[in-house]
Coordinates of C-alpha atoms and ligand atoms in Angstrom, one line a residue:
X687 CA -3.4 20.5 -26.6
X688 CA -6.3 21.9 -27.5
X689 CA -9.1 19.9 -27.2
X690 CA -10.6 19.8 -30.7
X691 CA -7.2 18.4 -32.1
X692 CA -7.8 15.4 -29.9
X693 CA -9.3 13.0 -32.2
X694 CA -6.4 13.4 -34.7
X695 CA -3.8 12.3 -32.4
X696 CA -5.2 9.1 -31.7
X697 CA -3.2 6.2 -33.4
X698 CA -5.8 3.9 -35.5
X699 CA -5.7 1.3 -32.5
X700 CA -7.6 2.9 -30.3
X701 CA -10.8 3.3 -32.6
X702 CA -12.6 1.1 -30.8
X703 CA -16.4 2.5 -30.8
X704 CA -16.2 3.0 -27.1
X705 CA -12.7 5.1 -27.4
X706 CA -14.3 6.7 -30.1
X707 CA -17.7 7.6 -28.1
X708 CA -15.2 9.2 -25.5
X709 CA -13.4 11.2 -27.8
X710 CA -16.4 12.4 -29.6
X711 CA -18.4 13.4 -26.6
X712 CA -15.7 15.5 -24.5
X713 CA -17.8 17.9 -23.8
X714 CA -20.5 16.0 -22.0
X715 CA -17.9 14.1 -20.2
X716 CA -16.1 17.7 -19.2
X717 CA -19.3 18.9 -18.0
X718 CA -19.5 15.4 -15.7
X719 CA -16.1 16.4 -14.2
X720 CA -17.2 20.2 -13.9
X721 CA -20.3 18.6 -11.8
X722 CA -18.0 16.6 -9.6
X723 CA -15.5 19.4 -9.1
X724 CA -18.2 22.0 -8.0
X725 CA -19.1 19.6 -4.8
X726 CA -16.6 20.8 -2.5
X727 CA -15.9 17.4 -0.6
X728 CA -13.2 18.5 1.5
X729 CA -13.2 15.9 4.2
X730 CA -10.7 17.2 6.4
X731 CA -12.7 20.5 7.6
X732 CA -15.9 19.8 9.7
X733 CA -18.1 22.7 8.1
X734 CA -17.6 21.0 4.8
X735 CA -18.8 17.3 5.8
X736 CA -22.4 17.8 4.3
X737 CA -20.4 18.3 1.0
X738 CA -18.6 15.4 1.3
X739 CA -21.9 13.3 1.7
X740 CA -23.2 15.3 -1.1
X741 CA -20.9 14.1 -3.2
X742 CA -21.1 10.5 -2.4
X743 CA -24.7 10.6 -3.0
X744 CA -24.2 12.0 -6.6
X745 CA -21.4 9.5 -7.2
X746 CA -23.5 7.0 -6.0
X747 CA -26.5 8.3 -8.4
X748 CA -24.2 8.5 -11.3
X749 CA -23.1 4.8 -10.5
X750 CA -26.9 3.6 -10.3
X751 CA -27.6 5.5 -13.6
X752 CA -25.2 3.6 -15.5
X753 CA -26.7 0.5 -14.0
X754 CA -24.5 -0.5 -11.0
X755 CA -25.6 -2.3 -7.9
X756 CA -24.1 0.4 -5.1
X757 CA -24.1 0.0 -1.4
X758 CA -23.5 3.2 0.5
X759 CA -21.9 1.9 3.6
X760 CA -22.3 3.9 6.6
X761 CA -18.8 4.4 8.4
X762 CA -20.2 5.9 11.9
X763 CA -19.4 9.0 13.6
X764 CA -16.0 11.0 14.0
X765 CA -15.0 13.8 16.0
X766 CA -13.6 16.7 14.1
X767 CA -12.8 20.2 15.0
X768 CA -14.2 19.6 18.3
X769 CA -17.5 18.5 16.7
X770 CA -19.3 14.9 16.2
X771 CA -19.8 14.4 12.8
X772 CA -20.9 11.5 10.2
X773 CA -18.1 9.8 8.5
X774 CA -18.7 10.0 4.5
X775 CA -19.9 6.6 3.0
X776 CA -17.6 4.1 1.2
X777 CA -19.8 3.1 -2.4
X778 CA -19.5 -0.7 -2.5
X779 CA -21.0 -2.4 -5.4
X780 CA -20.6 -4.2 -8.9
X781 CA -21.5 -4.2 -12.6
X782 CA -21.7 -7.4 -14.3
X783 CA -21.9 -10.9 -12.8
X784 CA -20.7 -12.8 -15.6
X785 CA -18.8 -16.0 -14.2
X786 CA -16.9 -16.4 -17.5
X787 CA -15.4 -13.0 -17.0
X788 CA -12.9 -11.6 -14.7
X789 CA -13.6 -9.3 -12.0
X790 CA -11.7 -6.3 -11.7
X791 CA -12.0 -4.1 -8.3
X792 CA -11.9 -0.1 -9.0
X793 CA -10.6 2.2 -6.5
X794 CA -11.2 5.9 -6.0
X795 CA -11.6 8.8 -3.7
X796 CA -14.1 11.4 -4.0
X797 CA -13.0 13.6 -1.2
X798 CA -10.6 16.3 -2.0
X799 CA -8.2 18.5 0.0
X800 CA -9.2 22.0 1.3
X801 CA -8.7 24.8 -1.3
X802 CA -9.2 28.9 -1.0
X803 CA -9.0 31.6 -3.6
X804 CA -6.6 33.5 -1.4
X805 CA -4.4 30.6 -1.4
X806 CA -3.2 31.9 -5.0
X807 CA -5.9 30.4 -7.2
X808 CA -6.2 31.9 -10.8
X809 CA -9.7 31.0 -10.5
X810 CA -12.2 29.8 -7.6
X811 CA -11.1 26.4 -6.6
X812 CA -14.6 24.8 -6.7
X813 CA -15.7 26.6 -9.8
X814 CA -14.5 24.6 -12.7
X815 CA -12.9 26.5 -15.3
X816 CA -11.8 25.5 -18.7
X817 CA -9.1 27.4 -20.4
X818 CA -9.5 26.8 -24.0
X819 CA -6.5 28.1 -25.2
X820 CA -4.4 25.6 -23.1
X821 CA -7.1 22.8 -22.9
X822 CA -6.4 23.0 -19.1
X823 CA -9.4 21.8 -16.7
X824 CA -8.9 23.6 -13.4
X825 CA -10.7 23.0 -10.1
X826 CA -9.8 21.4 -6.7
X827 CA -9.9 17.5 -7.3
X828 CA -10.1 17.5 -11.2
X829 CA -6.7 15.1 -11.1
X830 CA -7.0 13.9 -7.4
X831 CA -9.2 12.0 -7.4
X832 CA -12.3 13.4 -9.4
X833 CA -11.2 13.0 -12.9
X834 CA -9.8 9.4 -12.6
X835 CA -13.5 8.4 -11.1
X836 CA -15.3 10.2 -14.0
X837 CA -12.9 8.2 -16.1
X838 CA -14.5 4.9 -15.0
X839 CA -17.9 6.2 -15.3
X840 CA -17.1 7.6 -18.7
X841 CA -15.8 4.1 -19.6
X842 CA -18.9 2.5 -18.3
X843 CA -21.2 5.2 -20.4
X844 CA -19.2 4.8 -23.4
X845 CA -19.5 0.9 -23.6
X846 CA -23.5 1.5 -23.2
X847 CA -24.1 3.8 -25.4
X848 CA -22.0 2.1 -28.2
X849 CA -23.6 -1.3 -27.6
X850 CA -20.2 -2.7 -26.5
X851 CA -20.4 -5.6 -23.6
X852 CA -18.2 -4.5 -20.9
X853 CA -15.1 -7.1 -21.2
X854 CA -14.8 -7.5 -17.2
X855 CA -17.2 -7.7 -14.3
X856 CA -16.6 -4.4 -12.2
X857 CA -16.5 -4.2 -8.3
X858 CA -16.1 -0.6 -6.8
X859 CA -14.9 0.6 -4.0
X860 CA -15.0 4.7 -3.6
X861 CA -14.3 6.4 -0.6
X862 CA -14.7 10.1 1.2
X863 CA -12.1 10.0 3.3
X864 CA -8.7 9.1 1.6
X865 CA -7.5 12.6 2.2
X866 CA -8.1 12.6 5.9
X867 CA -6.8 9.2 7.2
X868 CA -9.5 6.7 5.3
X869 CA -11.1 6.2 8.9
X870 CA -12.7 2.6 9.1
X871 CA -12.0 1.1 5.7
X872 CA -9.5 -1.4 6.4
X873 CA -11.8 -3.0 8.5
X874 CA -14.4 -2.7 5.7
X875 CA -11.9 -4.3 2.9
X876 CA -10.6 -7.0 5.2
X877 CA -14.5 -7.7 5.9
X878 CA -15.7 -7.5 2.4
X879 CA -12.7 -9.6 1.2
X880 CA -14.8 -12.5 2.2
X881 CA -17.9 -11.0 0.8
X882 CA -18.4 -8.5 -1.9
X883 CA -14.7 -8.4 -2.9
X884 CA -14.4 -12.3 -3.1
X885 CA -14.5 -13.1 -6.7
X886 CA -11.9 -10.3 -7.6
X887 CA -9.1 -11.5 -9.7
X888 CA -7.3 -8.0 -9.7
X889 CA -7.7 -4.4 -8.4
X890 CA -7.1 -1.1 -10.3
X891 CA -6.5 2.2 -8.8
X892 CA -6.4 5.4 -10.9
X893 CA -4.9 7.9 -8.2
X894 CA -1.5 8.7 -9.1
X895 CA 0.3 11.2 -11.9
X896 CA 2.8 10.9 -14.7
X897 CA 6.4 11.8 -13.4
X898 CA 6.6 14.5 -15.8
X899 CA 4.5 15.6 -18.6
X900 CA 5.1 13.6 -21.6
X901 CA 5.6 10.1 -20.6
X902 CA 2.8 7.9 -19.2
X903 CA 3.8 5.8 -16.0
X904 CA 2.3 2.3 -14.2
X905 CA 3.0 2.8 -10.6
X906 CA 4.0 -0.6 -8.5
X907 CA 4.8 1.2 -5.2
X908 CA 3.6 3.9 -2.6
X909 CA 5.4 4.9 0.4
X910 CA 3.8 4.7 3.7
X911 CA 3.2 7.5 6.4
X912 CA 3.6 8.1 10.4
X913 CA 2.0 11.5 11.0
X914 CA 3.1 12.8 14.3
X915 CA 1.5 15.9 16.7
X916 CA 4.3 17.2 19.2
X917 CA 2.5 19.5 21.9
X918 CA 4.8 21.6 24.2
X919 CA 2.8 23.7 27.1
X920 CA 4.0 25.6 29.9
X921 CA 2.1 28.6 30.9
X922 CA -1.4 28.4 31.6
X923 CA -2.4 31.2 29.1
X924 CA -0.5 33.3 26.3
X925 CA 1.8 35.6 27.9
X926 CA 3.2 39.3 27.3
X927 CA 6.6 38.8 26.2
X928 CA 7.7 42.2 27.7
X929 CA 6.6 41.1 31.2
X930 CA 7.6 37.3 31.1
X931 CA 10.2 36.7 28.6
X932 CA 13.1 35.7 30.1
X933 CA 11.1 34.8 33.3
X934 CA 9.4 31.6 31.8
X935 CA 10.5 28.9 29.8
X936 CA 8.9 29.3 26.5
X937 CA 7.1 26.3 24.5
X938 CA 7.9 27.8 21.2
X939 CA 11.5 27.8 22.0
X940 CA 11.6 24.2 23.1
X941 CA 9.4 23.4 20.1
X942 CA 11.7 25.0 17.7
X943 CA 15.1 23.2 19.3
X944 CA 13.4 19.7 19.1
X945 CA 12.3 20.3 15.4
X946 CA 15.7 21.2 14.5
X947 CA 16.9 17.6 15.7
X948 CA 14.6 15.8 13.1
X949 CA 16.1 16.1 10.0
X950 CA 19.1 18.1 7.9
X951 CA 18.5 20.6 5.3
X952 CA 19.8 18.0 3.0
X953 CA 17.0 15.7 3.7
X954 CA 19.1 13.0 6.1
X955 CA 16.7 11.9 9.1
X956 CA 18.4 12.2 12.4
X957 CA 16.0 9.7 14.6
X958 CA 18.1 6.6 15.5
X959 CA 17.2 3.4 13.8
X960 CA 14.8 5.1 11.4
X961 CA 17.4 4.7 8.5
X962 CA 18.7 1.4 9.6
X963 CA 14.9 -0.1 8.5
X964 CA 15.5 0.9 4.9
X965 CA 16.0 -2.3 2.5
X966 CA 19.4 -1.7 1.0
X967 CA 19.8 -0.4 -2.7
X968 CA 21.3 -2.8 -5.0
X969 CA 23.0 -1.7 -8.5
X970 CA 20.5 -3.7 -10.1
X971 CA 17.8 -1.5 -8.6
X972 CA 19.5 1.8 -9.2
X973 CA 19.2 1.0 -12.7
X974 CA 15.7 0.9 -12.3
X975 CA 15.7 5.2 -11.6
X976 CA 18.3 5.8 -14.4
X977 CA 16.0 4.5 -17.2
X978 CA 13.0 6.7 -16.1
X979 CA 12.3 9.2 -18.7
X980 CA 12.2 12.4 -16.7
X981 CA 14.6 14.9 -16.1
X982 CA 15.6 17.2 -13.1
X983 CA 14.3 20.0 -15.3
X984 CA 11.0 18.3 -15.2
X985 CA 11.3 18.6 -11.5
X986 CA 12.2 21.7 -11.1
X987 CA 9.2 22.9 -13.4
X988 CA 6.8 21.1 -11.1
X989 CA 8.4 22.8 -8.2
X990 CA 8.2 25.7 -9.3
X991 CA 11.9 26.4 -8.4
X992 CA 15.5 25.6 -8.7
X993 CA 15.6 23.7 -5.1
X994 CA 16.2 20.0 -5.6
X995 CA 18.8 18.6 -3.0
X996 CA 20.5 16.7 -5.6
X997 CA 21.3 17.5 -9.1
X998 CA 21.2 13.8 -9.9
X999 CA 18.3 12.5 -11.8
X1000 CA 18.3 8.7 -10.1
X1001 CA 19.3 10.6 -6.5
X1002 CA 16.0 12.7 -6.8
X1003 CA 13.8 9.9 -7.9
X1004 CA 15.3 7.4 -5.4
X1005 CA 14.6 10.5 -2.4
X1006 CA 11.0 10.2 -3.6
X1007 CA 10.6 6.8 -4.3
X1008 CA 12.9 4.5 -2.3
X1009 CA 14.1 6.4 1.0
X1010 CA 12.1 7.8 3.5
X1011 CA 11.6 11.6 4.1
X1012 CA 10.8 13.7 6.9
X1013 CA 8.7 17.1 6.6
X1014 CA 7.6 19.6 9.1
X1015 CA 4.1 20.8 8.2
X1016 CA 3.4 23.4 10.7
X1017 CA 2.6 24.6 14.4
X1018 CA -1.1 25.0 15.8
X1019 CA -1.2 27.5 18.3
X1020 CA 1.8 29.9 17.0
X1021 CA 1.0 33.5 16.2
X1022 CA 0.7 33.5 12.4
X1023 CA -0.9 36.6 11.7
X1024 CA 0.4 39.8 10.0
X1025 CA 2.1 42.3 12.3
X1026 CA 4.4 42.3 15.5
X1027 CA 2.3 40.6 18.1
X1028 CA 4.6 40.4 21.3
X1029 CA 3.1 37.3 22.3
X1030 CA 4.6 34.0 24.2
X1031 CA 2.3 31.2 22.9
X1032 CA 1.1 29.2 26.2
X1033 CA 1.3 25.8 24.1
X1034 CA 2.2 24.9 20.6
X1035 CA 1.3 21.5 18.7
X1036 CA 3.7 21.1 16.0
X1037 CA 3.2 18.8 13.4
X1038 CA 5.7 16.5 11.0
X1039 CA 5.3 13.4 9.1
X1040 CA 7.7 10.2 7.7
X1041 CA 7.1 8.7 4.7
X1042 CA 8.0 5.3 4.8
X1043 CA 9.4 3.0 2.7
X1044 CA 10.3 -1.1 2.7
X1045 CA 10.9 -2.7 5.6
X1046 CA 10.0 0.5 7.8
X1047 CA 6.8 -0.3 10.0
X1048 CA 4.8 2.8 11.3
X1049 CA 4.2 1.2 15.0
X1050 CA 8.3 0.8 15.2
X1051 CA 8.8 4.3 13.8
X1052 CA 6.3 5.4 16.6
X1053 CA 8.4 3.5 19.1
X1054 CA 11.5 5.3 17.8
X1055 CA 10.4 8.7 17.6
X1056 CA 8.9 8.8 20.9
X1057 CA 11.9 7.8 22.7
X1058 CA 14.2 10.0 20.5
X1059 CA 12.0 13.2 21.1
X1060 CA 11.4 12.4 25.0
X1061 CA 15.6 12.1 25.1
X1062 CA 16.4 15.3 23.1
X1063 CA 13.6 17.3 25.0
X1064 CA 15.3 16.0 28.5
X1065 CA 18.6 17.8 27.1
X1066 CA 16.9 20.8 26.7
X1067 CA 16.8 21.2 30.5
X1068 CA 13.2 23.3 30.2
X1069 CA 10.2 23.0 32.9
X1070 CA 7.8 23.0 30.0
X1071 CA 5.8 19.4 29.2
X1072 CA 6.0 17.2 26.1
X1073 CA 3.8 14.9 24.4
X1074 CA 4.2 13.3 21.2
X1075 CA 1.1 11.4 19.6
X1076 CA 1.4 9.6 16.1
X1077 CA -2.1 10.7 14.6
X1078 CA -2.3 8.2 11.6
X1079 CA 0.0 5.5 10.6
X1080 CA 0.4 3.4 7.0
X1081 CA 2.5 1.1 5.7
X1082 CA 4.5 1.4 2.4
X1083 CA 3.6 -1.1 -0.3
X1084 CA 5.6 -2.5 -3.3
X1085 CA 3.8 -4.5 -5.9
X1086 CA 5.4 -7.0 -8.4
X1087 CA 5.0 -5.9 -12.2
X1088 CA 5.6 -9.3 -13.4
X1089 CA 1.6 -10.0 -13.6
X1090 CA -0.8 -9.8 -16.3
X1091 CA -2.3 -7.0 -14.2
X1092 CA 0.6 -4.6 -15.6
X1093 CA 0.9 -6.1 -18.6
X1094 CA -2.5 -5.3 -19.4
X1095 CA -2.0 -1.9 -18.1
X1096 CA 1.2 -1.4 -20.2
X1097 CA -0.7 -2.6 -23.6
X1098 CA -3.5 -0.4 -23.0
X1099 CA -1.0 2.9 -22.5
X1100 CA 0.9 1.8 -25.8
X1101 CA -2.4 1.7 -27.6
X1102 CA -3.8 5.0 -26.5
X1103 CA -0.3 7.3 -26.2
X1104 CA 1.9 5.3 -28.7
X1105 CA 4.6 5.2 -26.0
X1106 CA 6.0 2.7 -23.1
X1107 CA 5.0 3.6 -19.7
X1108 CA 7.6 4.1 -17.2
X1109 CA 7.5 1.9 -14.1
X1110 CA 7.5 4.2 -10.9
X1111 CA 7.0 4.1 -7.2
X1112 CA 5.6 7.0 -5.6
X1113 CA 6.6 9.2 -2.9
X1114 CA 2.7 9.8 -1.7
X1115 CA 0.5 7.4 0.3
X1116 CA -2.9 5.6 -0.2
X1117 CA -3.0 3.6 2.9
X1118 CA -5.5 1.2 1.6
X1119 CA -3.4 -0.1 -1.0
X1120 CA -1.4 -2.5 0.9
X1121 CA -4.4 -3.8 2.7
X1122 CA -6.2 -4.7 -1.1
X1123 CA -3.0 -6.6 -1.6
X1124 CA -3.3 -8.6 1.8
X1125 CA -6.6 -8.9 2.5
X1126 CA -7.5 -9.9 -1.5
X1127 CA -4.1 -11.7 -2.0
X1128 CA -4.4 -10.0 -5.7
X1129 CA -2.3 -7.8 -7.8
X1130 CA -3.2 -4.1 -7.5
X1131 CA -1.8 -1.7 -10.1
X1132 CA -1.8 2.2 -10.2
X1133 CA -2.8 3.4 -13.6
X1134 CA -2.3 7.2 -14.1
X1135 CA -4.6 9.6 -16.0
X1136 CA -3.4 13.2 -15.0
X1137 CA 0.3 14.5 -15.2
X1138 CA 3.2 15.7 -13.1
X1139 CA 2.6 19.0 -13.5
X1140 CA -1.1 19.0 -12.1
X1141 CA -0.9 20.5 -9.0
X1142 CA -2.5 17.6 -6.8
X1143 CA -3.0 19.4 -3.2
X1144 CA -1.6 22.5 -4.3
X1145 CA -2.8 25.7 -6.0
X1146 CA -4.3 25.8 -9.5
X1147 CA -4.8 21.9 -9.9
X1148 CA -6.1 21.1 -13.2
X1149 CA -5.9 18.2 -15.6
X1150 CA -5.2 18.5 -19.3
X1151 CA -8.3 17.8 -21.5
X1152 CA -6.2 15.1 -23.1
X1153 CA -5.1 13.6 -20.0
X1154 CA -8.8 13.3 -19.2
X1155 CA -10.1 12.1 -22.4
X1156 CA -7.2 9.7 -23.8
X1157 CA -7.0 8.7 -20.0
X1158 CA -10.4 7.5 -20.0
X1159 CA -9.6 5.7 -23.0
X1160 CA -6.4 4.3 -21.5
X1161 CA -8.8 3.0 -18.4
X1162 CA -11.2 1.5 -20.9
X1163 CA -8.5 -0.2 -23.1
X1164 CA -7.2 -1.8 -20.1
X1165 CA -10.3 -3.6 -19.2
X1166 CA -10.2 -4.9 -22.5
X1167 CA -6.9 -6.1 -22.4
X1168 CA -6.9 -7.3 -18.6
X1169 CA -10.1 -9.6 -20.2
X1170 CA -7.9 -10.8 -23.0
X1171 CA -4.5 -11.4 -20.4
X1172 CA -4.1 -15.0 -20.0
X1173 CA -4.8 -16.5 -16.5
X1174 CA -1.8 -17.0 -14.6
Ligands
BES857 N1 -3.5 10.9 -4.8 C1 -2.8 10.8 -3.5 C2 -1.4 9.7 -3.4 C3 -0.3 10.0 -4.1 C4 0.6 11.2 -4.3 C5 0.1 9.1 -5.4 C6 1.5 11.3 -5.1 C7 1.0 9.3 -6.3 C8 1.4 10.7 -6.1 C9 -3.5 10.8 -2.5 O1 -4.5 11.5 -2.7 C10 -2.9 11.3 -1.1 O2 -2.8 12.8 -1.3 N2 -2.6 10.7 -0.3 C11 -1.8 11.1 1.1 C12 -2.5 10.1 2.1 C13 -2.4 10.8 3.4 C14 -3.2 11.7 3.8 C15 -2.6 9.4 4.4 C16 -0.7 11.6 0.9 O3 -0.1 11.1 0.1 O4 -0.6 12.9 1.6
MN858 MN1 -5.6 10.7 -4.4
MN859 MN1 -4.7 13.2 -2.2

């Protein structure tokens, strides 16, 4: 949708002054997103760490300019890529302390996934590019999760510029390590449950996406994650395969055989005990997936190929939302360059992860994985050595949608988009979500800004101008509906 047509597409109900201001000031708000995207705050790469800190400082300054009180909480040192680096700060703070108003806690992450032009991007990933023809705003972090964070800033500014009082008190929790395991955040949230977050009435996280490209959604569940590294080593150094092939046990061969025992091409996890922990599906629940407004073709277009395991929409949705999955990600130490190097790698480290659903617990899953891989390795009859480690773990989360927080978001979505949102569980993970729910004992709701085809974590990540602008209106409208919602 070309950006200039945007205001006309809006329903009259959303012509609140703040929403109108957002629509009338698109260019300024797009420039704000551009500034954020152009700070390459990649949390997973030590060489980018200063940029993550720069992004944290930039965001803190923006919030302070808008009148928020923000503490930049230092998170201590971390060892990354063999270096000791300082963890990026968590921004904790508030705007408004009116005891008569509800208090909503906003969470977002200002770090992003890595991206290189050579991965296949059309434009430099850390150079913000607006395609005026399509209205798409390209750049790493545009949808995950800088667009949504800018959305909150846009809402606050729009209220100030139109002399509109914010309808709720806001609390903030913006972190810079979400893409890399949220180190230390759980302890911080547990501590602040008695401090900064003590008066919070509900939590809103905007760090998710519509399922497809046309129907908004509200998300009430996320999968958890258990991430493993599997090291296999033997020789003291890389060897010539002509000299030592068929002389030594090869770690890479052992690793391949071991990894072939993890999952079938149809996605069935082969580790005993894992599937048994999944809560059984009821007929009732299956219906929830059948009414979701998405087609297998929508998935194929987001995937860029006709490669779904099932042709059945509900099965595809459940594969993503309510069943676990096991993905093999890569191998450290393997020969991966071009050409035909005749090497026997001396030691390799394979990485795989399992997305978890209720009632799977990362620690229990770790025990099962350790036991199974050791047994299977024994069966190989190799003299190589094996080490299995769970690098990070996060529990799954499911919320009740029968709460004013969800009803407020539903109304807001209907007002801005003229459509009833789908209720979705998501396949991805935001490990801190369950901690918010448990430590604060408050309802948590995920309100998305971007679309299913935005390409989060992928090449050519984008957000559509309409989603950025109307998504900002939705966030603002939600705050008004939350303020109006009857206390329960
Ligand atoms: N925004 C995503 C989470 C998400 C993914 C929500 C898909 C909805 C749909 C988040 O930034 C993310 O990428 N999380 C990581 C967490 C991991 C590093 C622990 C993920 O899911 O891989
Ligand atoms: Mn995210
Ligand atoms: Mn992400």
